[in-house]
């Protein structure tokens, strides 16, 4: 069994705060039931090779922002793969995340049931949209603040974006203060700005 | 729809069923952290059928997440239909309790 462990994500960018977790990747061949999938993203070596061939955003993320922690055979497997293929799915991925934002907003407009989950999905849609757009532009930003850090940044009220970020942490890690109705309204006030920004960038990737 | 968006829709459907009932605090997501918080916030019995069904659905949704596990298409489809079945069981269990 060959095993490689990596850290990736916020810890490798030094972007750590109280809501950060540590992203760990395990690359394995064959089964490894001892790995805790709550702690590790577990990928077969072959699957990673195919993500590299596809030019998948996750492959680019690992290529640019992962650090080897352990190698059972002395090889840095990710470094050995070199650069992933060119990223070609920019338009498709931006569409996908814009749709996630829109569908979650539609749900939130219909009912306040699941408000935190829907705000969390709106955060995910916005963040992933920005990351895919930045990768398509050739200047990738994988930060959770990617919408504000890319070329053509989202200029949104920081407090409103903070509510979306808190919703994401609540729904993925179950930590943080519950959102008040006022905070939900505050986040909703940022929606037109986010939608206008997405429309502008979508027009660019589809040109 | 993409598999990614389908997985989010499956989560949303389960959460909508759960959160349509009255709780001290909503269930915010199908992650283990969110489920632990919800069980604690509502003083639920961790061994109850409802909590077990939710944990089972969470496990299957976790498998469907690109992040965590290998995906083989046929198995992906099987798991998707298992999640639909579990969603129905969760609805029935919630109805039984109210």
mmCIF file of C-alpha atoms in Angstrom:
data_model
loop_
_atom_site.group_PDB
_atom_site.id
_atom_site.type_symbol
_atom_site.label_atom_id
_atom_site.label_comp_id
_atom_site.label_asym_id
_atom_site.label_seq_id
_atom_site.Cartn_x
_atom_site.Cartn_y
_atom_site.Cartn_z
ATOM 1 C CA UNK A 1 0.000 0.000 0.000
ATOM 2 C CA UNK A 2 1.437 3.358 -1.055
ATOM 3 C CA UNK A 3 0.142 6.314 0.902
ATOM 4 C CA UNK A 4 0.725 10.039 0.608
ATOM 5 C CA UNK A 5 -0.699 12.632 2.967
ATOM 6 C CA UNK A 6 -0.962 16.322 2.105
ATOM 7 C CA UNK A 7 -2.265 19.509 3.686
ATOM 8 C CA UNK A 8 -4.077 21.895 1.383
ATOM 9 C CA UNK A 9 -6.430 24.869 1.579
ATOM 10 C CA UNK A 10 -6.412 27.712 4.112
ATOM 11 C CA UNK A 11 -3.581 26.314 6.266
ATOM 12 C CA UNK A 12 -1.241 26.408 3.227
ATOM 13 C CA UNK A 13 -2.206 30.023 2.512
ATOM 14 C CA UNK A 14 -1.768 31.051 6.136
ATOM 15 C CA UNK A 15 -5.434 32.091 5.981
ATOM 16 C CA UNK A 16 -6.426 30.692 9.342
ATOM 17 C CA UNK A 17 -9.034 31.999 11.741
ATOM 18 C CA UNK A 18 -11.209 30.464 14.457
ATOM 19 C CA UNK A 19 -13.631 29.023 11.913
ATOM 20 C CA UNK A 20 -10.909 27.358 9.796
ATOM 21 C CA UNK A 21 -10.389 23.642 9.704
ATOM 22 C CA UNK A 22 -7.302 21.904 8.392
ATOM 23 C CA UNK A 23 -7.814 20.293 4.980
ATOM 24 C CA UNK A 24 -6.035 16.970 4.708
ATOM 25 C CA UNK A 25 -5.746 14.797 1.626
ATOM 26 C CA UNK A 26 -4.924 11.099 1.612
ATOM 27 C CA UNK A 27 -3.814 9.581 -1.692
ATOM 28 C CA UNK A 28 -4.077 5.812 -1.553
ATOM 29 C CA UNK A 29 -4.156 2.770 -3.777
ATOM 30 C CA UNK A 30 -6.802 0.209 -2.871
ATOM 31 C CA UNK A 31 -8.983 0.291 0.244
ATOM 32 C CA UNK A 32 -7.875 1.870 3.486
ATOM 33 C CA UNK A 33 -10.688 1.514 6.014
ATOM 34 C CA UNK A 34 -8.518 2.971 8.802
ATOM 35 C CA UNK A 35 -8.690 6.479 7.340
ATOM 36 C CA UNK A 36 -11.255 8.747 8.963
ATOM 37 C CA UNK A 37 -13.151 10.386 6.107
ATOM 38 C CA UNK A 38 -14.277 13.143 8.507
ATOM 39 C CA UNK A 39 -10.612 14.150 8.708
ATOM 40 C CA UNK A 40 -9.295 13.270 5.257
ATOM 41 C CA UNK A 41 -10.397 13.779 1.686
ATOM 42 C CA UNK A 42 -9.562 10.324 0.389
ATOM 43 C CA UNK A 43 -8.596 9.849 -3.253
ATOM 44 C CA UNK A 44 -7.199 6.921 -5.155
ATOM 45 C CA UNK A 45 -3.949 7.716 -6.987
ATOM 46 C CA UNK A 46 -5.601 6.772 -10.279
ATOM 47 C CA UNK A 47 -8.518 9.128 -9.690
ATOM 48 C CA UNK A 48 -6.142 12.008 -9.060
ATOM 49 C CA UNK A 49 -4.295 11.177 -12.277
ATOM 50 C CA UNK A 50 -7.595 11.447 -14.163
ATOM 51 C CA UNK A 51 -8.438 14.767 -12.449
ATOM 52 C CA UNK A 52 -5.060 16.008 -13.702
ATOM 53 C CA UNK A 53 -5.870 14.848 -17.230
ATOM 54 C CA UNK A 54 -9.273 16.607 -17.099
ATOM 55 C CA UNK A 55 -7.727 19.871 -15.895
ATOM 56 C CA UNK A 56 -10.178 19.717 -12.970
ATOM 57 C CA UNK A 57 -10.219 22.767 -10.613
ATOM 58 C CA UNK A 58 -9.429 20.524 -7.639
ATOM 59 C CA UNK A 59 -6.320 19.261 -9.461
ATOM 60 C CA UNK A 60 -5.226 22.877 -9.979
ATOM 61 C CA UNK A 61 -5.940 23.638 -6.338
ATOM 62 C CA UNK A 62 -3.752 20.735 -5.188
ATOM 63 C CA UNK A 63 -1.045 21.528 -7.718
ATOM 64 C CA UNK A 64 -0.805 25.151 -6.582
ATOM 65 C CA UNK A 65 -1.652 24.868 -2.889
ATOM 66 C CA UNK A 66 -0.786 21.562 -1.287
ATOM 67 C CA UNK A 67 2.115 20.521 0.901
ATOM 68 C CA UNK A 68 3.410 16.988 1.369
ATOM 69 C CA UNK A 69 3.185 15.759 4.970
ATOM 70 C CA UNK A 70 4.027 12.070 4.577
ATOM 71 C CA UNK A 71 5.051 9.711 1.803
ATOM 72 C CA UNK A 72 5.359 5.966 2.304
ATOM 73 C CA UNK A 73 7.697 5.611 -0.689
ATOM 74 C CA UNK A 74 9.696 8.823 -0.504
ATOM 75 C CA UNK A 75 7.934 10.212 -3.610
ATOM 76 C CA UNK A 76 5.994 13.491 -3.674
ATOM 77 C CA UNK A 77 3.133 12.050 -5.714
ATOM 78 C CA UNK A 78 1.408 15.371 -6.506
ATOM 79 C CA UNK A 79 4.663 17.036 -7.545
ATOM 80 C CA UNK A 80 5.370 14.006 -9.762
ATOM 81 C CA UNK A 81 2.143 14.677 -11.715
ATOM 82 C CA UNK A 82 3.385 18.095 -12.840
ATOM 83 C CA UNK A 83 0.893 20.754 -13.928
ATOM 84 C CA UNK A 84 -2.689 19.600 -14.671
ATOM 85 C CA UNK A 85 -4.100 19.928 -18.189
ATOM 86 C CA UNK A 86 -5.504 23.337 -19.115
ATOM 87 C CA UNK A 87 -8.798 24.193 -17.413
ATOM 88 C CA UNK A 88 -11.507 24.076 -20.070
ATOM 89 C CA UNK A 89 -14.765 23.882 -18.117
ATOM 90 C CA UNK A 90 -14.835 27.555 -17.054
ATOM 91 C CA UNK A 91 -18.159 28.445 -18.679
ATOM 92 C CA UNK A 92 -19.845 25.199 -17.598
ATOM 93 C CA UNK A 93 -18.602 25.479 -13.997
ATOM 94 C CA UNK A 94 -19.519 29.173 -13.684
ATOM 95 C CA UNK A 95 -23.020 28.304 -14.971
ATOM 96 C CA UNK A 96 -23.274 25.492 -12.427
ATOM 97 C CA UNK A 97 -22.383 27.709 -9.464
ATOM 98 C CA UNK A 98 -24.520 30.621 -10.664
ATOM 99 C CA UNK A 99 -27.424 28.158 -10.838
ATOM 100 C CA UNK A 100 -26.710 26.952 -7.294
ATOM 101 C CA UNK A 101 -26.825 30.587 -6.105
ATOM 102 C CA UNK A 102 -30.085 31.248 -7.972
ATOM 103 C CA UNK A 103 -31.854 28.071 -6.830
ATOM 104 C CA UNK A 104 -30.868 28.665 -3.206
ATOM 105 C CA UNK A 105 -32.075 32.265 -3.424
ATOM 106 C CA UNK A 106 -35.381 31.083 -4.948
ATOM 107 C CA UNK A 107 -35.865 28.709 -2.029
ATOM 108 C CA UNK A 108 -35.029 31.424 0.476
ATOM 109 C CA UNK A 109 -37.490 33.793 -1.188
ATOM 110 C CA UNK A 110 -40.254 31.191 -0.844
ATOM 111 C CA UNK A 111 -39.689 30.187 2.772
ATOM 112 C CA UNK A 112 -37.477 30.954 5.749
ATOM 113 C CA UNK A 113 -37.331 27.226 6.525
ATOM 114 C CA UNK A 114 -33.721 26.175 5.753
ATOM 115 C CA UNK A 115 -32.625 29.837 5.663
ATOM 116 C CA UNK A 116 -29.144 29.049 7.006
ATOM 117 C CA UNK A 117 -28.626 26.135 4.603
ATOM 118 C CA UNK A 118 -29.771 28.208 1.635
ATOM 119 C CA UNK A 119 -27.500 31.113 2.606
ATOM 120 C CA UNK A 120 -24.691 28.591 2.971
ATOM 121 C CA UNK A 121 -25.342 27.360 -0.589
ATOM 122 C CA UNK A 122 -25.399 30.974 -1.802
ATOM 123 C CA UNK A 123 -21.964 31.419 -0.238
ATOM 124 C CA UNK A 124 -20.732 28.209 -1.886
ATOM 125 C CA UNK A 125 -22.134 29.275 -5.259
ATOM 126 C CA UNK A 126 -20.487 32.713 -5.003
ATOM 127 C CA UNK A 127 -17.111 31.455 -3.756
ATOM 128 C CA UNK A 128 -16.845 28.593 -6.272
ATOM 129 C CA UNK A 129 -18.064 30.819 -9.092
ATOM 130 C CA UNK A 130 -15.248 33.275 -8.316
ATOM 131 C CA UNK A 131 -12.637 30.538 -8.042
ATOM 132 C CA UNK A 132 -13.650 28.938 -11.356
ATOM 133 C CA UNK A 133 -13.739 32.329 -13.054
ATOM 134 C CA UNK A 134 -10.262 33.171 -11.724
ATOM 135 C CA UNK A 135 -8.937 29.822 -12.934
ATOM 136 C CA UNK A 136 -10.491 30.452 -16.352
ATOM 137 C CA UNK A 137 -8.766 33.859 -16.409
ATOM 138 C CA UNK A 138 -5.455 32.167 -15.570
ATOM 139 C CA UNK A 139 -5.015 33.853 -12.190
ATOM 140 C CA UNK A 140 -6.534 31.330 -9.779
ATOM 141 C CA UNK A 141 -7.625 32.294 -6.276
ATOM 142 C CA UNK A 142 -8.762 29.463 -3.997
ATOM 143 C CA UNK A 143 -9.339 31.530 -0.867
ATOM 144 C CA UNK A 144 -12.743 31.498 0.812
ATOM 145 C CA UNK A 145 -12.647 35.224 0.120
ATOM 146 C CA UNK A 146 -11.999 34.602 -3.591
ATOM 147 C CA UNK A 147 -14.969 36.766 -4.763
ATOM 148 C CA UNK A 148 -13.223 39.821 -3.318
ATOM 149 C CA UNK A 149 -9.702 38.844 -4.371
ATOM 150 C CA UNK A 150 -10.025 37.985 -8.066
ATOM 151 C CA UNK A 151 -9.594 40.311 -11.029
ATOM 152 C CA UNK A 152 -13.008 41.997 -11.364
ATOM 153 C CA UNK A 153 -13.794 41.551 -7.682
ATOM 154 C CA UNK A 154 -17.213 41.486 -6.061
ATOM 155 C CA UNK A 155 -17.717 44.781 -4.251
ATOM 156 C CA UNK A 156 -20.152 43.801 -1.575
ATOM 157 C CA UNK A 157 -20.914 44.927 1.955
ATOM 158 C CA UNK A 158 -18.408 43.069 4.136
ATOM 159 C CA UNK A 159 -20.902 42.488 6.928
ATOM 160 C CA UNK A 160 -23.416 40.939 4.503
ATOM 161 C CA UNK A 161 -20.750 38.623 3.071
ATOM 162 C CA UNK A 162 -19.785 37.782 6.655
ATOM 163 C CA UNK A 163 -23.332 36.460 7.228
ATOM 164 C CA UNK A 164 -23.036 34.198 4.165
ATOM 165 C CA UNK A 165 -19.681 32.931 5.434
ATOM 166 C CA UNK A 166 -21.123 32.224 8.900
ATOM 167 C CA UNK A 167 -24.013 30.302 7.307
ATOM 168 C CA UNK A 168 -21.472 28.130 5.488
ATOM 169 C CA UNK A 169 -19.555 27.382 8.702
ATOM 170 C CA UNK A 170 -22.823 26.557 10.510
ATOM 171 C CA UNK A 171 -23.938 24.130 7.821
ATOM 172 C CA UNK A 172 -20.583 22.425 7.218
ATOM 173 C CA UNK A 173 -19.103 22.391 10.711
ATOM 174 C CA UNK A 174 -22.041 23.147 12.982
ATOM 175 C CA UNK A 175 -20.212 25.935 14.791
ATOM 176 C CA UNK A 176 -20.964 29.604 15.395
ATOM 177 C CA UNK A 177 -23.880 31.712 16.568
ATOM 178 C CA UNK A 178 -27.251 31.039 14.936
ATOM 179 C CA UNK A 179 -28.286 33.687 12.401
ATOM 180 C CA UNK A 180 -30.943 36.199 13.435
ATOM 181 C CA UNK A 181 -33.774 37.287 11.098
ATOM 182 C CA UNK A 182 -32.058 40.679 10.803
ATOM 183 C CA UNK A 183 -28.847 39.010 9.642
ATOM 184 C CA UNK A 184 -30.737 36.994 7.035
ATOM 185 C CA UNK A 185 -32.225 40.272 5.752
ATOM 186 C CA UNK A 186 -28.780 41.887 5.739
ATOM 187 C CA UNK A 187 -27.412 39.067 3.578
ATOM 188 C CA UNK A 188 -30.384 39.365 1.213
ATOM 189 C CA UNK A 189 -29.637 43.033 0.664
ATOM 190 C CA UNK A 190 -26.313 42.006 -0.933
ATOM 191 C CA UNK A 191 -28.061 39.789 -3.495
ATOM 192 C CA UNK A 192 -28.578 42.337 -6.319
ATOM 193 C CA UNK A 193 -24.883 43.273 -6.212
ATOM 194 C CA UNK A 194 -23.827 39.601 -6.364
ATOM 195 C CA UNK A 195 -26.253 38.840 -9.195
ATOM 196 C CA UNK A 196 -25.111 41.832 -11.269
ATOM 197 C CA UNK A 197 -21.461 40.819 -10.759
ATOM 198 C CA UNK A 198 -22.177 37.194 -11.753
ATOM 199 C CA UNK A 199 -24.063 38.302 -14.879
ATOM 200 C CA UNK A 200 -21.169 40.487 -15.955
ATOM 201 C CA UNK A 201 -18.584 37.719 -15.507
ATOM 202 C CA UNK A 202 -20.843 35.087 -17.092
ATOM 203 C CA UNK A 203 -21.165 37.267 -20.185
ATOM 204 C CA UNK A 204 -17.371 37.342 -20.318
ATOM 205 C CA UNK A 205 -16.830 33.572 -20.022
ATOM 206 C CA UNK A 206 -19.499 32.923 -22.677
ATOM 207 C CA UNK A 207 -18.164 35.525 -25.120
ATOM 208 C CA UNK B 1 -28.642 19.106 -13.629
ATOM 209 C CA UNK B 2 -25.097 18.202 -12.594
ATOM 210 C CA UNK B 3 -24.353 15.550 -9.976
ATOM 211 C CA UNK B 4 -23.051 18.331 -7.747
ATOM 212 C CA UNK B 5 -26.315 20.283 -7.898
ATOM 213 C CA UNK B 6 -28.290 17.060 -7.472
ATOM 214 C CA UNK B 7 -26.466 16.326 -4.253
ATOM 215 C CA UNK B 8 -27.263 19.780 -2.889
ATOM 216 C CA UNK B 9 -30.912 19.332 -3.929
ATOM 217 C CA UNK B 10 -31.033 15.975 -2.103
ATOM 218 C CA UNK B 11 -29.689 17.624 1.065
ATOM 219 C CA UNK B 12 -32.170 20.463 0.752
ATOM 220 C CA UNK B 13 -35.082 18.051 0.436
ATOM 221 C CA UNK B 14 -34.140 16.229 3.639
ATOM 222 C CA UNK B 15 -33.547 19.492 5.518
ATOM 223 C CA UNK B 16 -36.880 20.882 4.327
ATOM 224 C CA UNK B 17 -38.673 17.797 5.678
ATOM 225 C CA UNK B 18 -36.871 18.001 9.035
ATOM 226 C CA UNK B 19 -37.055 21.765 9.476
ATOM 227 C CA UNK B 20 -40.748 21.943 8.578
ATOM 228 C CA UNK B 21 -41.337 20.423 12.023
ATOM 229 C CA UNK B 22 -40.820 22.629 15.072
ATOM 230 C CA UNK B 23 -37.387 22.470 16.735
ATOM 231 C CA UNK B 24 -35.541 24.688 19.199
ATOM 232 C CA UNK B 25 -32.893 25.035 16.485
ATOM 233 C CA UNK B 26 -32.987 24.106 12.799
ATOM 234 C CA UNK B 27 -30.785 21.463 11.265
ATOM 235 C CA UNK B 28 -28.280 23.551 9.289
ATOM 236 C CA UNK B 29 -26.733 20.876 7.107
ATOM 237 C CA UNK B 30 -26.041 17.176 6.668
ATOM 238 C CA UNK B 31 -22.443 17.338 7.864
ATOM 239 C CA UNK B 32 -21.526 15.414 10.997
ATOM 240 C CA UNK B 33 -20.800 18.725 12.779
ATOM 241 C CA UNK B 34 -24.217 20.173 11.902
ATOM 242 C CA UNK B 35 -26.007 16.955 12.911
ATOM 243 C CA UNK B 36 -24.166 16.799 16.255
ATOM 244 C CA UNK B 37 -25.123 20.398 16.973
ATOM 245 C CA UNK B 38 -28.785 19.782 16.095
ATOM 246 C CA UNK B 39 -28.997 16.658 18.302
ATOM 247 C CA UNK B 40 -27.494 18.603 21.240
ATOM 248 C CA UNK B 41 -29.498 21.809 20.686
ATOM 249 C CA UNK B 42 -32.783 19.879 20.653
ATOM 250 C CA UNK B 43 -31.832 17.393 23.407
ATOM 251 C CA UNK B 44 -32.555 14.457 21.098
ATOM 252 C CA UNK B 45 -31.780 10.852 21.793
ATOM 253 C CA UNK B 46 -28.840 9.925 19.570
ATOM 254 C CA UNK B 47 -30.087 6.375 19.314
ATOM 255 C CA UNK B 48 -33.567 7.389 18.067
ATOM 256 C CA UNK B 49 -34.744 6.149 14.686
ATOM 257 C CA UNK B 50 -34.943 9.687 13.262
ATOM 258 C CA UNK B 51 -31.359 10.530 14.221
ATOM 259 C CA UNK B 52 -30.142 7.206 12.855
ATOM 260 C CA UNK B 53 -31.943 7.718 9.550
ATOM 261 C CA UNK B 54 -30.383 11.184 9.253
ATOM 262 C CA UNK B 55 -26.912 9.842 10.030
ATOM 263 C CA UNK B 56 -27.379 7.126 7.420
ATOM 264 C CA UNK B 57 -28.516 9.659 4.811
ATOM 265 C CA UNK B 58 -25.589 11.918 5.756
ATOM 266 C CA UNK B 59 -23.185 9.025 5.217
ATOM 267 C CA UNK B 60 -24.583 8.336 1.760
ATOM 268 C CA UNK B 61 -24.554 12.030 0.825
ATOM 269 C CA UNK B 62 -20.971 12.164 2.021
ATOM 270 C CA UNK B 63 -20.128 9.342 -0.357
ATOM 271 C CA UNK B 64 -21.769 11.302 -3.147
ATOM 272 C CA UNK B 65 -19.562 14.291 -2.355
ATOM 273 C CA UNK B 66 -16.756 14.520 -4.855
ATOM 274 C CA UNK B 67 -14.508 15.544 -2.015
ATOM 275 C CA UNK B 68 -14.473 12.356 -0.105
ATOM 276 C CA UNK B 69 -14.657 9.141 -1.984
ATOM 277 C CA UNK B 70 -14.181 7.478 -5.280
ATOM 278 C CA UNK B 71 -17.222 7.499 -7.510
ATOM 279 C CA UNK B 72 -18.197 4.733 -9.842
ATOM 280 C CA UNK B 73 -21.182 5.803 -11.896
ATOM 281 C CA UNK B 74 -23.331 2.747 -11.256
ATOM 282 C CA UNK B 75 -22.639 2.953 -7.557
ATOM 283 C CA UNK B 76 -23.352 6.685 -7.588
ATOM 284 C CA UNK B 77 -26.797 5.985 -9.052
ATOM 285 C CA UNK B 78 -27.472 3.275 -6.498
ATOM 286 C CA UNK B 79 -26.544 5.614 -3.635
ATOM 287 C CA UNK B 80 -28.730 8.381 -5.083
ATOM 288 C CA UNK B 81 -31.748 6.123 -5.073
ATOM 289 C CA UNK B 82 -30.876 4.993 -1.544
ATOM 290 C CA UNK B 83 -30.903 8.642 -0.436
ATOM 291 C CA UNK B 84 -34.360 9.101 -2.006
ATOM 292 C CA UNK B 85 -35.611 6.061 -0.097
ATOM 293 C CA UNK B 86 -34.136 7.385 3.145
ATOM 294 C CA UNK B 87 -35.712 10.809 2.571
ATOM 295 C CA UNK B 88 -39.117 9.135 2.387
ATOM 296 C CA UNK B 89 -38.396 7.173 5.588
ATOM 297 C CA UNK B 90 -37.362 10.404 7.343
ATOM 298 C CA UNK B 91 -40.653 12.018 6.252
ATOM 299 C CA UNK B 92 -42.648 9.066 7.589
ATOM 300 C CA UNK B 93 -40.746 9.101 10.882
ATOM 301 C CA UNK B 94 -41.380 12.836 11.295
ATOM 302 C CA UNK B 95 -45.084 12.311 10.554
ATOM 303 C CA UNK B 96 -45.215 9.479 13.085
ATOM 304 C CA UNK B 97 -43.746 11.774 15.744
ATOM 305 C CA UNK B 98 -46.157 14.674 15.194
#
